[in-house]
mmCIF file of C-alpha atoms in Angstrom:
data_model
loop_
_atom_site.group_PDB
_atom_site.id
_atom_site.type_symbol
_atom_site.label_atom_id
_atom_site.label_comp_id
_atom_site.label_asym_id
_atom_site.label_seq_id
_atom_site.Cartn_x
_atom_site.Cartn_y
_atom_site.Cartn_z
ATOM 1 C CA GLU A 1 83.483 108.500 66.924
ATOM 2 C CA GLU A 2 83.346 109.026 70.694
ATOM 3 C CA GLU A 3 80.660 108.532 72.980
ATOM 4 C CA GLY A 4 80.614 109.549 76.225
ATOM 5 C CA MET A 5 78.181 108.701 79.320
ATOM 6 C CA SER A 6 78.476 109.531 82.776
ATOM 7 C CA PRO A 7 77.166 106.285 85.121
ATOM 8 C CA PHE A 8 77.922 108.016 88.131
ATOM 9 C CA GLY A 9 75.581 111.132 87.656
ATOM 10 C CA GLY A 10 76.041 114.682 88.210
ATOM 11 C CA GLY A 11 78.977 117.034 86.945
ATOM 12 C CA GLY A 12 82.463 116.688 87.755
ATOM 13 C CA LYS A 13 82.283 112.592 87.804
ATOM 14 C CA PRO A 14 84.152 110.467 85.519
ATOM 15 C CA LYS A 15 82.473 109.770 81.964
ATOM 16 C CA LEU A 16 83.138 106.595 79.752
ATOM 17 C CA LYS A 17 84.714 107.464 76.716
ATOM 18 C CA ILE A 18 84.743 105.290 74.036
ATOM 19 C CA THR A 19 87.164 105.701 70.713
ATOM 20 C CA SER A 20 87.498 103.563 67.782
ATOM 21 C CA TRP A 21 91.000 102.725 66.611
ATOM 22 C CA ASN A 22 89.296 101.736 63.216
ATOM 23 C CA LYS A 23 88.215 105.458 62.487
ATOM 24 C CA GLN A 24 91.583 106.963 63.824
ATOM 25 C CA LEU A 25 93.176 104.796 61.303
ATOM 26 C CA ASP A 26 90.899 105.911 59.068
ATOM 27 C CA LYS A 27 91.766 109.596 59.333
ATOM 28 C CA TYR A 28 95.500 109.019 58.722
ATOM 29 C CA LYS A 29 94.322 107.279 55.504
ATOM 30 C CA ILE A 30 92.486 110.250 54.453
ATOM 31 C CA GLU A 31 95.347 112.866 55.036
ATOM 32 C CA THR A 32 97.953 110.503 53.501
ATOM 33 C CA THR A 33 95.459 110.296 50.465
ATOM 34 C CA LYS A 34 95.050 113.906 50.363
ATOM 35 C CA ALA A 35 98.978 114.437 50.587
ATOM 36 C CA THR A 36 99.846 112.027 47.800
ATOM 37 C CA GLN A 37 96.619 112.115 45.402
ATOM 38 C CA GLY A 38 94.664 115.021 45.810
ATOM 39 C CA ARG A 39 91.396 116.015 46.750
ATOM 40 C CA GLY A 40 89.404 114.044 44.113
ATOM 41 C CA GLU A 41 91.001 110.631 45.367
ATOM 42 C CA THR A 42 90.215 111.966 48.999
ATOM 43 C CA ARG A 43 86.602 112.539 48.363
ATOM 44 C CA LYS A 44 86.192 108.933 46.990
ATOM 45 C CA LEU A 45 87.897 107.494 49.934
ATOM 46 C CA GLN A 46 85.701 109.541 52.434
ATOM 47 C CA PHE A 47 82.428 108.452 50.661
ATOM 48 C CA LYS A 48 84.022 105.030 50.613
ATOM 49 C CA LEU A 49 84.316 104.827 54.315
ATOM 50 C CA GLN A 50 81.347 106.425 55.041
ATOM 51 C CA GLN A 51 79.448 103.810 53.379
ATOM 52 C CA SER A 52 81.500 101.113 55.128
ATOM 53 C CA TYR A 53 80.372 102.893 58.573
ATOM 54 C CA PHE A 54 77.028 102.358 57.898
ATOM 55 C CA LYS A 55 77.168 98.749 56.519
ATOM 56 C CA LEU A 56 78.727 98.185 59.786
ATOM 57 C CA GLU A 57 76.242 100.224 61.974
ATOM 58 C CA GLN A 58 73.042 98.296 59.955
ATOM 59 C CA GLN A 59 75.057 94.712 60.821
ATOM 60 C CA GLU A 60 75.255 95.490 64.548
ATOM 61 C CA VAL A 61 71.624 97.031 64.273
ATOM 62 C CA ALA A 62 70.788 93.322 62.652
ATOM 63 C CA PHE A 63 72.790 91.315 64.899
ATOM 64 C CA LYS A 64 71.589 93.053 68.080
ATOM 65 C CA ALA A 65 67.725 92.133 66.821
ATOM 66 C CA MET A 66 68.668 88.580 66.401
ATOM 67 C CA SER A 67 70.187 88.068 69.695
ATOM 68 C CA GLU A 68 67.408 89.402 71.417
ATOM 69 C CA GLY A 69 64.906 87.065 69.187
ATOM 70 C CA THR A 70 63.228 90.139 67.124
ATOM 71 C CA ALA A 71 64.716 88.956 63.773
ATOM 72 C CA THR A 72 65.187 85.568 62.075
ATOM 73 C CA VAL A 73 68.695 85.574 60.402
ATOM 74 C CA THR A 74 70.127 82.547 58.729
ATOM 75 C CA LYS A 75 73.438 81.227 60.167
ATOM 76 C CA GLU A 76 75.156 82.590 57.262
ATOM 77 C CA GLY A 77 73.874 85.948 57.700
ATOM 78 C CA SER A 78 74.834 86.060 61.498
ATOM 79 C CA ASP A 79 78.274 85.037 60.372
ATOM 80 C CA GLU A 80 78.920 87.946 58.476
ATOM 81 C CA MET A 81 77.106 90.040 60.772
ATOM 82 C CA ALA A 82 79.108 88.854 63.760
ATOM 83 C CA THR A 83 82.178 91.516 63.510
ATOM 84 C CA LYS A 84 84.699 90.661 66.100
ATOM 85 C CA ARG A 85 85.154 93.524 68.670
ATOM 86 C CA VAL A 86 88.192 93.768 70.711
ATOM 87 C CA TRP A 87 87.883 96.296 73.895
ATOM 88 C CA VAL A 88 91.143 97.954 74.998
ATOM 89 C CA LEU A 89 91.820 98.952 78.620
ATOM 90 C CA THR A 90 94.907 100.828 80.128
ATOM 91 C CA PHE A 91 96.286 100.506 83.067
ATOM 92 C CA GLN A 92 99.847 102.428 82.681
ATOM 93 C CA THR A 93 101.169 105.524 83.544
ATOM 94 C CA GLY A 94 98.952 107.650 86.141
ATOM 95 C CA ARG A 95 97.026 104.421 87.159
ATOM 96 C CA ASN A 96 100.265 102.047 88.485
ATOM 97 C CA ASP A 97 101.532 103.843 91.428
ATOM 98 C CA VAL A 98 102.310 101.842 94.171
ATOM 99 C CA SER A 99 99.115 101.433 96.166
ATOM 100 C CA ALA A 100 97.564 100.903 92.555
ATOM 101 C CA SER A 101 95.171 103.749 92.480
ATOM 102 C CA GLY A 102 93.889 103.535 88.929
ATOM 103 C CA VAL A 103 91.959 100.224 89.850
ATOM 104 C CA GLN A 104 89.107 102.686 90.889
ATOM 105 C CA GLN A 105 88.805 103.489 87.216
ATOM 106 C CA LEU A 106 89.611 100.085 86.016
ATOM 107 C CA ARG A 107 86.827 98.373 88.153
ATOM 108 C CA ASP A 108 84.352 100.425 86.452
ATOM 109 C CA GLU A 109 85.748 100.351 82.827
ATOM 110 C CA ILE A 110 85.683 96.250 83.392
ATOM 111 C CA THR A 111 81.864 96.631 84.341
ATOM 112 C CA ALA A 112 81.188 98.554 81.451
ATOM 113 C CA VAL A 113 82.776 95.947 79.173
ATOM 114 C CA ILE A 114 80.985 93.287 80.656
ATOM 115 C CA ALA A 115 77.856 94.579 80.565
ATOM 116 C CA ASN A 116 78.326 95.163 76.708
ATOM 117 C CA ALA A 117 80.594 92.304 75.430
ATOM 118 C CA ASP A 118 79.625 88.940 73.597
ATOM 119 C CA SER A 119 81.534 86.224 74.899
ATOM 120 C CA ALA A 120 80.931 84.785 71.577
ATOM 121 C CA ARG A 121 82.854 87.231 69.236
ATOM 122 C CA ASP A 122 84.722 89.772 71.246
ATOM 123 C CA GLU A 123 88.112 89.754 73.102
ATOM 124 C CA VAL A 124 89.366 92.203 75.829
ATOM 125 C CA VAL A 125 93.104 93.654 75.504
ATOM 126 C CA LEU A 126 94.554 95.627 78.572
ATOM 127 C CA ARG A 127 97.808 97.564 77.989
ATOM 128 C CA LEU A 128 99.852 96.926 81.024
ATOM 129 C CA ASP A 129 102.946 98.454 82.462
ATOM 130 C CA SER A 130 103.499 98.668 86.367
ATOM 131 C CA PRO A 131 106.490 97.442 88.843
ATOM 132 C CA GLY A 132 103.990 96.312 91.443
ATOM 133 C CA GLY A 133 103.132 97.893 94.753
ATOM 134 C CA THR A 134 101.068 97.018 97.855
ATOM 135 C CA VAL A 135 99.713 93.425 98.288
ATOM 136 C CA THR A 136 96.068 95.168 98.967
ATOM 137 C CA GLY A 137 96.416 97.291 96.367
ATOM 138 C CA TYR A 138 97.394 94.833 93.378
ATOM 139 C CA GLY A 139 95.380 92.231 94.987
ATOM 140 C CA LEU A 140 92.419 93.743 93.863
ATOM 141 C CA ALA A 141 93.486 95.116 90.404
ATOM 142 C CA GLY A 142 94.045 91.071 89.807
ATOM 143 C CA ALA A 143 90.690 90.149 91.277
ATOM 144 C CA GLN A 144 88.998 92.967 89.155
ATOM 145 C CA LEU A 145 90.643 91.417 86.265
ATOM 146 C CA LEU A 146 89.720 87.817 86.891
ATOM 147 C CA ARG A 147 85.778 89.118 86.043
ATOM 148 C CA PHE A 148 86.821 88.824 82.319
ATOM 149 C CA ARG A 149 87.561 85.028 82.843
ATOM 150 C CA ASP A 150 84.064 84.689 84.911
ATOM 151 C CA ALA A 151 82.410 86.252 82.004
ATOM 152 C CA GLY A 152 83.592 84.101 79.368
ATOM 153 C CA LEU A 153 85.633 86.951 77.325
ATOM 154 C CA LYS A 154 88.933 85.879 75.830
ATOM 155 C CA PHE A 155 91.126 88.017 77.680
ATOM 156 C CA THR A 156 95.104 89.123 76.669
ATOM 157 C CA ILE A 157 97.418 91.591 77.970
ATOM 158 C CA VAL A 158 100.255 93.320 76.380
ATOM 159 C CA ILE A 159 103.312 94.844 78.577
ATOM 160 C CA ASP A 160 105.283 97.375 76.617
ATOM 161 C CA GLN A 161 107.769 98.051 79.396
ATOM 162 C CA VAL A 162 107.347 96.272 82.720
ATOM 163 C CA ALA A 163 105.071 94.109 84.710
ATOM 164 C CA ALA A 164 107.151 93.110 87.851
ATOM 165 C CA SER A 165 106.019 91.882 90.889
ATOM 166 C CA GLY A 166 102.284 93.026 91.674
ATOM 167 C CA GLY A 167 102.015 94.185 87.754
ATOM 168 C CA TYR A 168 103.025 90.469 86.920
ATOM 169 C CA LEU A 169 100.253 89.157 88.986
ATOM 170 C CA MET A 170 97.778 91.169 87.432
ATOM 171 C CA ALA A 171 99.038 89.875 83.947
ATOM 172 C CA CYS A 172 98.660 86.071 85.525
ATOM 173 C CA THR A 173 94.891 86.612 85.199
ATOM 174 C CA ALA A 174 95.143 86.712 81.254
ATOM 175 C CA ASP A 175 94.637 84.166 78.900
ATOM 176 C CA ARG A 176 97.645 85.171 76.586
ATOM 177 C CA ILE A 177 100.188 87.447 77.710
ATOM 178 C CA LEU A 178 102.585 89.374 75.378
ATOM 179 C CA CYS A 179 105.225 91.791 75.755
ATOM 180 C CA SER A 180 107.761 93.783 74.149
ATOM 181 C CA PRO A 181 111.328 92.535 73.430
ATOM 182 C CA PHE A 182 112.642 94.897 76.041
ATOM 183 C CA ALA A 183 109.809 94.711 78.582
ATOM 184 C CA ILE A 184 110.994 93.889 82.070
ATOM 185 C CA ILE A 185 109.094 90.963 83.369
ATOM 186 C CA GLY A 186 108.905 88.959 86.800
ATOM 187 C CA SER A 187 109.847 90.109 90.122
ATOM 188 C CA ILE A 188 107.870 87.186 91.559
ATOM 189 C CA GLY A 189 108.707 88.052 95.254
ATOM 190 C CA VAL A 190 107.647 90.189 98.657
ATOM 191 C CA VAL A 191 109.238 92.771 100.348
ATOM 192 C CA GLN A 192 108.810 95.163 103.630
ATOM 193 C CA GLU A 193 111.034 97.789 104.444
ATOM 194 C CA LEU A 194 110.193 99.655 107.732
ATOM 195 C CA PRO A 195 112.062 102.304 109.671
ATOM 196 C CA ILE A 196 112.605 101.923 113.018
ATOM 197 C CA VAL A 197 112.648 105.066 115.054
ATOM 198 C CA PHE A 198 112.269 103.566 118.471
ATOM 199 C CA GLU A 199 115.924 104.430 119.410
ATOM 200 C CA ARG A 200 115.592 108.030 117.981
ATOM 201 C CA LEU A 201 112.407 108.599 120.139
ATOM 202 C CA GLN A 202 113.892 107.493 123.242
ATOM 203 C CA LYS A 203 116.661 109.725 122.889
ATOM 204 C CA GLU A 204 114.261 112.740 122.339
ATOM 205 C CA GLY A 205 112.309 111.704 125.579
ATOM 206 C CA ILE A 206 109.270 110.369 123.693
ATOM 207 C CA THR A 207 107.367 107.268 124.708
ATOM 208 C CA PHE A 208 104.287 106.061 121.887
ATOM 209 C CA GLU A 209 102.453 103.787 123.980
ATOM 210 C CA THR A 210 100.164 101.314 121.793
ATOM 211 C CA THR A 211 97.350 99.322 123.301
ATOM 212 C CA THR A 212 96.817 95.737 121.739
ATOM 213 C CA ALA A 213 94.338 92.770 122.237
ATOM 214 C CA GLY A 214 95.647 89.514 120.312
ATOM 215 C CA LYS A 215 99.445 88.783 120.783
ATOM 216 C CA PHE A 216 100.291 89.485 117.160
ATOM 217 C CA LYS A 217 98.304 92.421 116.743
ATOM 218 C CA ARG A 218 101.679 94.377 116.654
ATOM 219 C CA THR A 219 104.472 92.785 115.505
ATOM 220 C CA LEU A 220 107.513 95.006 113.805
ATOM 221 C CA THR A 221 106.434 98.838 113.935
ATOM 222 C CA PRO A 222 108.653 102.303 114.011
ATOM 223 C CA PHE A 223 107.760 103.119 117.626
ATOM 224 C CA LYS A 224 108.737 99.769 119.575
ATOM 225 C CA LYS A 225 112.025 97.789 119.991
ATOM 226 C CA PRO A 226 111.661 94.935 117.530
ATOM 227 C CA THR A 227 112.028 91.497 119.190
ATOM 228 C CA ASP A 228 113.235 88.106 117.262
ATOM 229 C CA GLU A 229 109.921 86.681 118.047
ATOM 230 C CA ASP A 230 108.353 90.373 116.064
ATOM 231 C CA ARG A 231 110.915 89.391 113.300
ATOM 232 C CA ALA A 232 110.129 85.812 113.234
ATOM 233 C CA LYS A 233 106.253 86.303 112.684
ATOM 234 C CA ASN A 234 106.403 89.039 110.233
ATOM 235 C CA LYS A 235 108.834 86.605 108.243
ATOM 236 C CA GLU A 236 106.257 83.665 108.466
ATOM 237 C CA ASN A 237 103.902 86.317 107.181
ATOM 238 C CA ILE A 238 105.804 87.506 104.283
ATOM 239 C CA GLU A 239 106.410 83.778 102.983
ATOM 240 C CA ASP A 240 102.657 82.902 103.509
ATOM 241 C CA ILE A 241 101.712 85.986 100.918
ATOM 242 C CA LEU A 242 105.047 84.513 98.585
ATOM 243 C CA ASN A 243 103.308 81.197 98.639
ATOM 244 C CA ILE A 244 99.891 82.450 97.739
ATOM 245 C CA PHE A 245 101.662 84.552 94.834
ATOM 246 C CA LYS A 246 103.380 81.422 93.767
ATOM 247 C CA ASN A 247 100.372 79.483 93.764
ATOM 248 C CA PHE A 248 98.175 82.046 91.723
ATOM 249 C CA VAL A 249 101.168 82.397 89.326
ATOM 250 C CA LYS A 250 100.956 78.541 88.933
ATOM 251 C CA SER A 251 97.342 78.196 88.610
ATOM 252 C CA SER A 252 97.677 80.655 85.830
ATOM 253 C CA ARG A 253 100.994 79.489 83.786
ATOM 254 C CA PRO A 254 101.017 75.937 85.029
ATOM 255 C CA SER A 255 104.032 75.270 82.172
ATOM 256 C CA VAL A 256 106.047 77.247 84.858
ATOM 257 C CA ASP A 257 108.778 75.935 86.769
ATOM 258 C CA ILE A 258 107.716 77.962 89.550
ATOM 259 C CA ASP A 259 110.695 77.319 92.090
ATOM 260 C CA ASP A 260 112.732 78.559 89.509
ATOM 261 C CA VAL A 261 110.863 81.974 88.741
ATOM 262 C CA ALA A 262 110.072 82.886 92.349
ATOM 263 C CA THR A 263 113.391 84.391 93.311
ATOM 264 C CA GLY A 264 112.403 87.922 92.913
ATOM 265 C CA ASP A 265 114.445 88.463 89.740
ATOM 266 C CA THR A 266 113.559 89.884 86.616
ATOM 267 C CA TRP A 267 114.143 89.054 82.885
ATOM 268 C CA LEU A 268 113.870 90.966 79.570
ATOM 269 C CA GLY A 269 111.135 89.867 76.906
ATOM 270 C CA PRO A 270 112.759 86.880 75.291
ATOM 271 C CA ARG A 271 114.314 85.619 78.687
ATOM 272 C CA ALA A 272 110.955 85.545 79.808
ATOM 273 C CA LYS A 273 109.340 83.749 76.643
ATOM 274 C CA ASP A 274 112.099 81.151 77.409
ATOM 275 C CA LYS A 275 111.011 80.667 80.910
ATOM 276 C CA GLY A 276 107.154 80.630 80.239
ATOM 277 C CA LEU A 277 106.279 83.730 81.828
ATOM 278 C CA VAL A 278 105.074 85.141 78.581
ATOM 279 C CA ASP A 279 103.476 83.918 75.248
ATOM 280 C CA ASP A 280 104.828 85.978 72.321
ATOM 281 C CA LEU A 281 106.809 89.092 71.868
ATOM 282 C CA MET A 282 104.808 92.138 70.536
ATOM 283 C CA THR A 283 104.068 95.514 71.393
ATOM 284 C CA SER A 284 100.485 96.950 71.927
ATOM 285 C CA ASP A 285 100.520 99.076 69.234
ATOM 286 C CA ALA A 286 101.314 95.983 66.697
ATOM 287 C CA LEU A 287 98.689 93.896 68.443
ATOM 288 C CA LEU A 288 95.643 96.451 68.009
ATOM 289 C CA LEU A 289 96.908 97.084 64.703
ATOM 290 C CA SER A 290 96.899 93.263 63.517
ATOM 291 C CA PHE A 291 93.532 93.135 65.248
ATOM 292 C CA VAL A 292 92.234 96.320 62.468
ATOM 293 C CA LYS A 293 93.934 94.329 59.936
ATOM 294 C CA ASP A 294 92.328 91.191 60.360
ATOM 295 C CA GLY A 295 88.756 93.310 60.106
ATOM 296 C CA CYS A 296 87.989 93.814 63.730
ATOM 297 C CA GLN A 297 86.373 96.725 65.177
ATOM 298 C CA VAL A 298 88.828 98.103 67.968
ATOM 299 C CA PHE A 299 87.480 100.709 70.727
ATOM 300 C CA GLU A 300 89.602 101.725 73.308
ATOM 301 C CA VAL A 301 87.871 102.547 76.654
ATOM 302 C CA GLY A 302 88.710 104.712 79.376
ATOM 303 C CA LEU A 303 87.096 106.827 81.755
ATOM 304 C CA SER A 304 88.072 110.766 82.206
ATOM 305 C CA LYS A 305 87.112 113.500 84.452
ATOM 306 C CA ASP A 306 85.404 116.365 83.350
ATOM 307 C CA GLY A 307 85.905 119.914 84.740
ATOM 308 C CA GLY A 308 83.047 119.850 87.064
ATOM 309 C CA SER A 309 80.361 122.829 87.990
ATOM 310 C CA PRO A 310 81.879 126.141 88.313
ATOM 311 C CA LEU A 311 80.279 126.596 91.586
ATOM 312 C CA ALA A 312 81.598 123.317 92.884
ATOM 313 C CA ASN A 313 85.115 124.243 91.756
ATOM 314 C CA VAL A 314 84.770 127.641 93.930
ATOM 315 C CA PHE A 315 83.576 125.906 97.044
ATOM 316 C CA ALA A 316 86.463 123.306 96.827
ATOM 317 C CA SER A 317 89.067 126.186 96.396
ATOM 318 C CA PHE A 318 87.801 127.471 99.313
ATOM 319 C CA ALA A 319 87.925 124.303 101.459
ATOM 320 C CA SER A 320 91.283 123.861 100.033
ATOM 321 C CA SER A 321 92.466 127.209 100.909
ATOM 322 C CA ALA A 322 91.125 126.999 104.206
ATOM 323 C CA ALA A 323 92.883 123.812 105.134
ATOM 324 C CA SER A 324 96.257 124.783 103.990
ATOM 325 C CA SER A 325 96.115 127.606 106.281
ATOM 326 C CA VAL A 326 95.381 125.391 109.389
ATOM 327 C CA ALA A 327 98.143 123.157 108.290
ATOM 328 C CA ALA A 328 100.847 126.182 107.753
ATOM 329 C CA ALA A 329 99.659 127.598 111.536
ATOM 330 C CA PHE A 330 100.430 123.637 112.727
ATOM 331 C CA SER A 331 103.896 123.913 111.482
ATOM 332 C CA GLY A 332 104.358 127.304 112.707
ATOM 333 C CA GLY A 333 105.321 128.735 108.999
ATOM 334 C CA ALA A 334 108.446 128.715 107.096
ATOM 335 C CA GLY A 335 111.150 128.717 108.940
ATOM 336 C CA SER A 336 109.814 128.795 112.239
ATOM 337 C CA PRO A 337 109.240 126.001 115.212
ATOM 338 C CA GLY A 338 106.792 123.187 114.538
ATOM 339 C CA ILE A 339 106.123 119.876 113.238
ATOM 340 C CA PRO A 340 106.368 120.797 109.284
ATOM 341 C CA GLY A 341 107.110 117.007 108.249
ATOM 342 C CA ALA A 342 103.797 115.790 109.948
ATOM 343 C CA ALA A 343 101.775 119.042 108.595
ATOM 344 C CA ALA A 344 103.068 118.676 104.756
ATOM 345 C CA ALA A 345 101.808 114.843 105.275
ATOM 346 C CA ALA A 346 98.647 115.727 106.638
ATOM 347 C CA SER A 347 98.029 118.441 103.957
ATOM 348 C CA ALA A 348 99.218 116.039 101.186
ATOM 349 C CA TRP A 349 97.513 113.119 102.479
ATOM 350 C CA GLY A 350 93.846 114.813 101.242
ATOM 351 C CA ARG A 351 94.953 115.677 97.979
ATOM 352 C CA GLU A 352 94.726 113.409 94.998
ATOM 353 C CA PRO A 353 97.957 113.359 92.751
ATOM 354 C CA GLY A 354 97.911 115.424 89.477
ATOM 355 C CA PHE A 355 95.043 117.648 90.676
ATOM 356 C CA ALA A 356 95.915 121.597 91.739
ATOM 357 C CA PRO A 357 95.428 121.926 95.545
ATOM 358 C CA SER A 358 93.060 124.982 94.817
ATOM 359 C CA ALA A 359 90.901 122.706 93.128
ATOM 360 C CA GLN A 360 90.553 119.768 95.430
ATOM 361 C CA PRO A 361 89.111 119.671 98.904
ATOM 362 C CA LEU A 362 90.705 117.815 101.837
ATOM 363 C CA VAL A 363 89.359 114.666 101.659
ATOM 364 C CA ARG A 364 90.863 111.320 102.444
ATOM 365 C CA GLU A 365 90.929 110.076 98.926
ATOM 366 C CA THR A 366 94.490 108.565 98.315
ATOM 367 C CA SER A 367 96.816 106.840 100.688
ATOM 368 C CA PRO A 368 97.726 107.700 103.966
ATOM 369 C CA PRO A 369 101.661 109.687 104.800
ATOM 370 C CA PRO A 370 104.007 106.896 105.471
ATOM 371 C CA MET A 371 104.460 107.057 109.359
ATOM 372 C CA ALA A 372 100.857 105.998 109.155
ATOM 373 C CA ARG A 373 101.230 103.107 106.806
ATOM 374 C CA TYR A 374 103.142 100.313 109.322
ATOM 375 C CA ASP A 375 99.948 98.002 110.284
ATOM 376 C CA GLY A 376 100.315 94.226 108.697
ATOM 377 C CA ALA A 377 99.702 94.257 104.934
ATOM 378 C CA TRP A 378 99.300 97.491 104.393
ATOM 379 C CA ASP A 379 103.239 98.491 103.556
ATOM 380 C CA THR A 380 104.093 95.037 102.546
ATOM 381 C CA MET A 381 104.808 95.052 98.458
ATOM 382 C CA LEU A 382 104.743 92.860 95.784
#
């Protein structure tokens, strides 16, 4: 039912897992039959399902042989063997943060699917939920998804809760966009927010000196007094990003009145459909179940991390403990003078969210702390 492989090598690395939706639904069917019709009927059903699995495997082997030219099959036979396959990816909770950090896993999942899918009979579905985030993060996520189009694979995106701003940019890479009736869609716009601490620093007698080469290397930053020229240049940059965003949506959804929808506003599913932002209303579960009922083989593809080797975890724990001690000393400890905010940010910078500090070395794997993110498009949000 599940097959795992590690394309990265070594312990503790992500492993690709492929789970059959069909077999999971068959398990439900077996349990229901056992509860309602008894063991005898359950055994008959299990035998029938095993035969169908064996037949499907034989068909796949024969179809592969035909595709590679090592077997001769009639067109009628090839049509019968070419069972449609649907590859399902996910970009939802745990991946859809502000920096779109889940794209690091998504890109490898996309590679795995493209390397094994057949454009003549396969389709890809992405279950997407995201409110958007940085231009660079979600721009990369969208570029990765465009690889399906380049590979000639039919691509559907289905949204259960939200695809706003950068999330909707990702959705526009699909041939077909579906969403649930109460999903939030749109927010085609750009925003940048920046705390200006220049005056506060002046009161504390702190001067922040920046040396640049290039007139617009620094415009708005937290550490210098903004000028009208700075603001105008920053506004120009944001408008340029918006125009690129609008052109991308328009090229993917030519029927959309782009000036009507590119206002930063959002709409629930039915209104989004009226405006042409989505093609139909449906949940991801309903879509995948419909594929199964149509006789397709549905496979959910995902990377997951294993526990790694015990020895590696010991060294990781030691490194993290040492780093935490240094950070505590830098901050002066709880309730003592120092710079606790900076120490906390430095400590948090190196730890990947979702993992205990004791299991992670202090390495830069995630986004830098907020005060380090004031360089141009880094903090510009879709």
